[in-house]
Amino acid sequence: MRLSGKEKVAYGLGAVGKDMVYMLSASYVLYYYQDILGVSTVAMGIILLVARIFDAFNDPIMGIVVARTKTKWGKFRPWLLIGTITNAVMLYFLYAAPPTLSGGGLIAYAAIFYILWGVTYTMMDIPYWSMVPAFTQSGKERENLSALARSCAGVGSALISVVAIITVNAIGKAVVGEEAPSAIIERTGFKWFALIVAVLFIVFTLVTCICIKEKSSVDMEAASVKDMFKSLIRNDQAMIMVIAIVLVNTAVYITNNLVIYFFKYDIANLSWQKDYTLFTMFGGGMQVLAMMLFFPLLRKLWNTMKIFYLSIGSAILGYAVLLAMALTGTKNIYILFIPAFFIMSAVGILNVIVTVFLANTVDYGEWKNNRRDESVIFSMQTFVVKLASGLAALVASLCLHVFKIGGASKDEVVTEVVKASGSSLFGLRLTMTIIPIVVLAIAVLIFRKKYCLNDEKLKEITTELSTRR
C-alpha cells in the first residue's frame, strides 16, 4: 500500500522539528559558550569532540535496542517520542547555563549537558530514519520519501539559520533592555529561543507519532553487540557511506561554525546581525530549493551517482569563489550570495542523496549477510553526522584559538563594532574555505573508488531479495 498524503506530511513535519534542534546545537553551541560565556576555545573543542567519541559506542547500541523493541505501538514510535521529550529538555538546559557558573564549573556544565543532548538525540534520530526502509518498499517510493524527509529537514535547518541570531537579539533586548551588554542580551535570548524550539520539537514529533506507523520490516533475531559490529564491518558499502557522510558534513559544518565569526569580526559593522541573517536566509532558501526542486529536476536527467559528483563539484567551486572574495576583502553581502548559491545548493542535494545511498546499503547488507539491520545502519548515520559536527567544531575552535578570534563581546555594548587583526581575519578566511575544499576532494576520491551500488546493481539486489522472500 502506498503512503498517504497525511503520512508524508506527518513524517516530514517530524524532520522539520528534528533538524531545528540539531541546527541550533551544531551551529551555535560553540558560539554560545566561547563568544558569549567566555569558555576557552580549546576546552569547547575537546568537549564537542569527546561527546562524539562517546557516541561511537552509544549510537550502535541504541540501534540494537530499537531493533529489539516490540510494543503494540511498534518498535520505532515509542523511542521517537521518548527521545524527543528528553532531548528537548536537554536542549533548553544546554542554552540556560546559570549566570553564577564560571571557569571549571561552566566547562563541566557544558560537557554534561552537551553529552546528554547527544545521547537523547540518538534516542530519537535512529528510530526516525530507520522508518525509511521500514516505512517503504525498495525503489522509487523509498527515494521519494527520503527526498521529502531530507527536504523537510532542510527546512528545519534553514529556519534556525535564518531566524536564530535576529530572534535571539530581539528576545534578549525585550527581556533585559537594549542598553545591556551584548553578551547579556545574547545569553538571555538564546535561553528563551531554545525553549521555543524545544516546545515546537515536541509538538511536531507528536504529530508524527500519531499519524504514522511502520508498514514493512523484515523479522529477524536480535543480534548481540559483537555480532552487530561484525555485520556492519562486513557491509563495506555502508562503511563507505559512513566515511563519505563524515567528510561532506565536516566540510559544511566547519563553515557553519565560522561564518558567524566572519560576519561579526570580518564584515564587522553595526548591522552584522542583519547581514548574517540575510546571508543565511539566502543560503537556507537555496538548500531547501535544491532538495525540493533542483534534485527532482536533475533526477529526470541523470542517475544519483552523477548528481552526487555534480554536487560535490558545485560545493568545491563555491568554496573557491568564497576564498577569492574573502582574500580580496569583499564585504558586499549580495556578492557573497554567489558562493552561497553553489555551496548551499550542493548541500541540499547531497542531504537527499546520502540518505538514499544509505538506505540502499540496508538492502545490500541483507543481500550479502542475510541480515536486514536497518536500525543499526541508520544509527551509523546519526553517529557520523554528529561526529562530523564534533570534528568541525574542533577545527573551528582551534582556528579561533590560534588566530585569537572571539570572546570579546563579554563586556561590550551592542552599539560598538567588534574588530579583529588582519592576520586573524586571514587565518579565519583560509580555515573556512581551504579545509572544506580539501575534505570534499578526499570524499570524492574515496567514494569513486569504493562505492558500487549503481542502478544496475540495485536492481539485481532487489530482484534476488524478492526471490528469497
Coordinates of N, CA, C and O in Angstrom, one line a residue, residues 9-78:
V9 N 3.1 14.1 5.1 CA 3.2 15.4 5.8 C 3.6 15.2 7.2 O 4.5 15.9 7.7
A10 N 3.1 14.2 7.9 CA 3.4 14.0 9.3 C 4.9 13.6 9.5 O 5.5 14.0 10.4
Y11 N 5.3 12.7 8.6 CA 6.7 12.3 8.6 C 7.7 13.5 8.4 O 8.7 13.7 9.0
G12 N 7.3 14.3 7.4 CA 8.1 15.4 7.1 C 8.1 16.5 8.2 O 9.2 17.1 8.4
L13 N 7.0 16.6 8.9 CA 7.0 17.6 9.9 C 7.9 17.2 11.1 O 8.5 18.0 11.7
G14 N 8.0 15.9 11.3 CA 9.0 15.4 12.3 C 10.4 15.8 12.0 O 11.2 16.1 12.8
A15 N 10.7 15.7 10.7 CA 12.1 16.1 10.2 C 12.3 17.6 10.4 O 13.4 18.0 10.8
V16 N 11.3 18.4 10.3 CA 11.4 19.9 10.5 C 11.9 20.1 11.9 O 12.8 20.8 12.2
G17 N 11.1 19.6 12.9 CA 11.4 19.8 14.3 C 12.8 19.2 14.7 O 13.6 19.8 15.4
K18 N 13.1 18.0 14.2 CA 14.3 17.3 14.5 C 15.5 18.1 14.1 O 16.5 18.3 14.8
D19 N 15.5 18.7 12.9 CA 16.7 19.4 12.4 C 16.7 20.9 12.8 O 17.8 21.5 12.8
M20 N 15.6 21.4 13.3 CA 15.6 22.7 14.0 C 16.5 22.5 15.3 O 17.4 23.4 15.5
V21 N 16.3 21.5 16.0 CA 17.0 21.2 17.2 C 18.5 21.0 16.9 O 19.4 21.5 17.6
Y22 N 18.7 20.1 15.9 CA 20.1 19.8 15.5 C 20.9 21.0 15.1 O 22.0 21.2 15.5
M23 N 20.3 21.9 14.2 CA 21.0 23.0 13.7 C 21.3 24.0 14.9 O 22.4 24.6 14.9
L24 N 20.4 24.2 15.8 CA 20.6 25.1 16.9 C 21.8 24.6 17.7 O 22.6 25.5 18.2
S25 N 22.0 23.3 17.9 CA 23.1 22.8 18.6 C 24.4 22.8 17.8 O 25.4 23.3 18.2
A26 N 24.3 22.3 16.6 CA 25.5 22.2 15.7 C 26.1 23.5 15.4 O 27.4 23.6 15.3
S27 N 25.3 24.5 15.1 CA 25.8 25.8 14.6 C 26.1 26.8 15.7 O 26.9 27.8 15.4
Y28 N 25.5 26.7 16.8 CA 25.6 27.8 17.8 C 26.1 27.5 19.2 O 26.4 28.4 20.0
V29 N 26.3 26.2 19.5 CA 26.8 25.9 20.8 C 28.2 26.4 21.1 O 28.5 26.9 22.2
L30 N 29.1 26.3 20.1 CA 30.4 26.9 20.2 C 30.4 28.4 20.4 O 31.1 28.9 21.3
Y31 N 29.6 29.0 19.6 CA 29.5 30.5 19.7 C 28.9 30.9 21.0 O 29.4 31.8 21.7
Y32 N 27.9 30.2 21.5 CA 27.2 30.5 22.8 C 28.2 30.4 24.0 O 28.4 31.3 24.8
Y33 N 29.0 29.3 24.0 CA 29.9 29.1 25.2 C 31.2 29.8 25.0 O 31.7 30.3 26.0
Q34 N 31.7 29.9 23.8 CA 33.0 30.6 23.6 C 32.9 32.1 23.5 O 33.6 32.8 24.2
D35 N 32.0 32.6 22.6 CA 32.0 34.0 22.4 C 31.1 34.8 23.4 O 31.4 35.9 23.7
I36 N 30.1 34.1 23.9 CA 29.2 34.8 24.8 C 29.5 34.6 26.3 O 29.6 35.5 27.1
L37 N 29.8 33.3 26.6 CA 30.1 33.0 28.0 C 31.6 33.0 28.3 O 31.9 33.0 29.5
G38 N 32.4 33.0 27.3 CA 33.8 33.1 27.6 C 34.6 31.9 27.9 O 35.7 31.9 28.4
V39 N 34.0 30.7 27.6 CA 34.7 29.4 27.8 C 35.8 29.3 26.8 O 35.7 29.7 25.7
S40 N 36.9 28.7 27.3 CA 38.1 28.5 26.4 C 37.7 27.8 25.1 O 37.0 26.8 25.2
T41 N 38.3 28.3 24.0 CA 38.0 27.6 22.7 C 38.5 26.2 22.7 O 37.9 25.3 22.1
V42 N 39.7 26.0 23.3 CA 40.3 24.6 23.3 C 39.4 23.7 24.2 O 39.2 22.5 23.8
A43 N 39.0 24.2 25.3 CA 38.1 23.4 26.2 C 36.8 23.0 25.4 O 36.4 21.8 25.4
M44 N 36.2 23.9 24.7 CA 35.0 23.6 24.0 C 35.2 22.7 22.8 O 34.4 21.7 22.6
G45 N 36.4 22.8 22.1 CA 36.7 21.9 21.1 C 36.8 20.5 21.6 O 36.4 19.5 20.9
I46 N 37.5 20.3 22.7 CA 37.7 19.0 23.3 C 36.3 18.4 23.7 O 36.0 17.2 23.5
I47 N 35.5 19.2 24.4 CA 34.2 18.8 24.8 C 33.3 18.3 23.6 O 32.8 17.2 23.7
L48 N 33.3 19.0 22.6 CA 32.5 18.7 21.4 C 33.0 17.4 20.7 O 32.2 16.6 20.3
L49 N 34.3 17.2 20.7 CA 34.8 16.0 20.1 C 34.7 14.8 21.0 O 34.3 13.7 20.5
V50 N 34.9 14.9 22.3 CA 34.8 13.8 23.2 C 33.4 13.3 23.2 O 33.1 12.1 23.3
A51 N 32.4 14.2 23.2 CA 31.0 13.8 23.1 C 30.7 13.0 21.9 O 29.9 12.0 22.0
R52 N 31.3 13.3 20.8 CA 31.1 12.5 19.6 C 31.8 11.1 19.7 O 31.3 10.1 19.1
I53 N 33.0 11.1 20.3 CA 33.6 9.8 20.5 C 32.7 8.9 21.4 O 32.6 7.7 21.2
F54 N 32.1 9.5 22.4 CA 31.2 8.7 23.3 C 30.1 8.2 22.5 O 29.6 7.0 22.7
D55 N 29.6 8.9 21.5 CA 28.5 8.5 20.6 C 28.9 7.3 19.8 O 28.0 6.5 19.3
A56 N 30.2 7.1 19.5 CA 30.7 6.0 18.8 C 30.2 4.7 19.4 O 30.0 3.7 18.7
F57 N 30.1 4.7 20.7 CA 29.7 3.5 21.4 C 28.2 3.5 21.7 O 27.5 2.5 21.7
N58 N 27.6 4.7 21.9 CA 26.2 4.8 22.3 C 25.3 4.6 21.1 O 24.3 3.9 21.2
D59 N 25.6 5.1 19.9 CA 24.7 5.1 18.8 C 24.4 3.7 18.3 O 23.3 3.3 18.1
P60 N 25.5 2.8 18.0 CA 25.2 1.5 17.6 C 24.4 0.6 18.6 O 23.5 -0.2 18.2
I61 N 24.7 0.9 19.9 CA 23.9 0.1 20.9 C 22.5 0.6 20.9 O 21.6 -0.3 21.0
M62 N 22.2 1.9 20.7 CA 20.8 2.3 20.6 C 20.1 1.7 19.4 O 19.0 1.4 19.5
G63 N 20.9 1.5 18.3 CA 20.3 0.9 17.1 C 19.9 -0.5 17.5 O 18.8 -1.0 17.0
I64 N 20.6 -1.2 18.3 CA 20.3 -2.6 18.6 C 19.1 -2.6 19.5 O 18.2 -3.4 19.4
V65 N 19.0 -1.6 20.5 CA 17.9 -1.5 21.4 C 16.6 -1.3 20.6 O 15.5 -2.0 20.8
V66 N 16.6 -0.4 19.6 CA 15.5 -0.2 18.7 C 15.1 -1.4 18.0 O 13.9 -1.8 17.9
A67 N 16.1 -2.1 17.4 CA 15.8 -3.3 16.6 C 15.1 -4.4 17.5 O 14.3 -5.2 17.0
R68 N 15.4 -4.5 18.8 CA 14.8 -5.5 19.7 C 13.5 -5.1 20.3 O 12.9 -5.9 21.0
T69 N 13.1 -3.8 20.1 CA 11.9 -3.3 20.8 C 10.7 -3.9 20.1 O 10.5 -3.9 18.9
K70 N 9.7 -4.3 20.9 CA 8.5 -4.8 20.4 C 7.3 -4.3 21.3 O 7.3 -4.7 22.5
T71 N 6.5 -3.4 20.8 CA 5.4 -2.9 21.6 C 4.2 -2.8 20.6 O 4.3 -3.0 19.4
K72 N 3.0 -2.6 21.2 CA 1.8 -2.5 20.3 C 1.8 -1.3 19.5 O 1.0 -1.1 18.6
W73 N 2.7 -0.3 19.8 CA 2.9 0.9 19.0 C 4.0 0.8 18.0 O 4.4 1.7 17.3
G74 N 4.6 -0.4 17.9 CA 5.7 -0.7 17.0 C 7.0 -0.5 17.7 O 7.1 -0.3 19.0
K75 N 8.1 -0.6 17.0 CA 9.4 -0.5 17.7 C 10.1 0.9 17.5 O 11.1 1.2 18.2
F76 N 9.5 1.7 16.7 CA 10.1 3.0 16.4 C 9.4 4.1 17.2 O 10.1 5.0 17.8
R77 N 8.1 4.2 17.2 CA 7.4 5.4 17.7 C 7.7 5.6 19.2 O 7.8 6.7 19.7
P78 N 7.7 4.5 20.1 CA 8.0 4.8 21.5 C 9.3 5.5 21.7 O 9.4 6.5 22.5

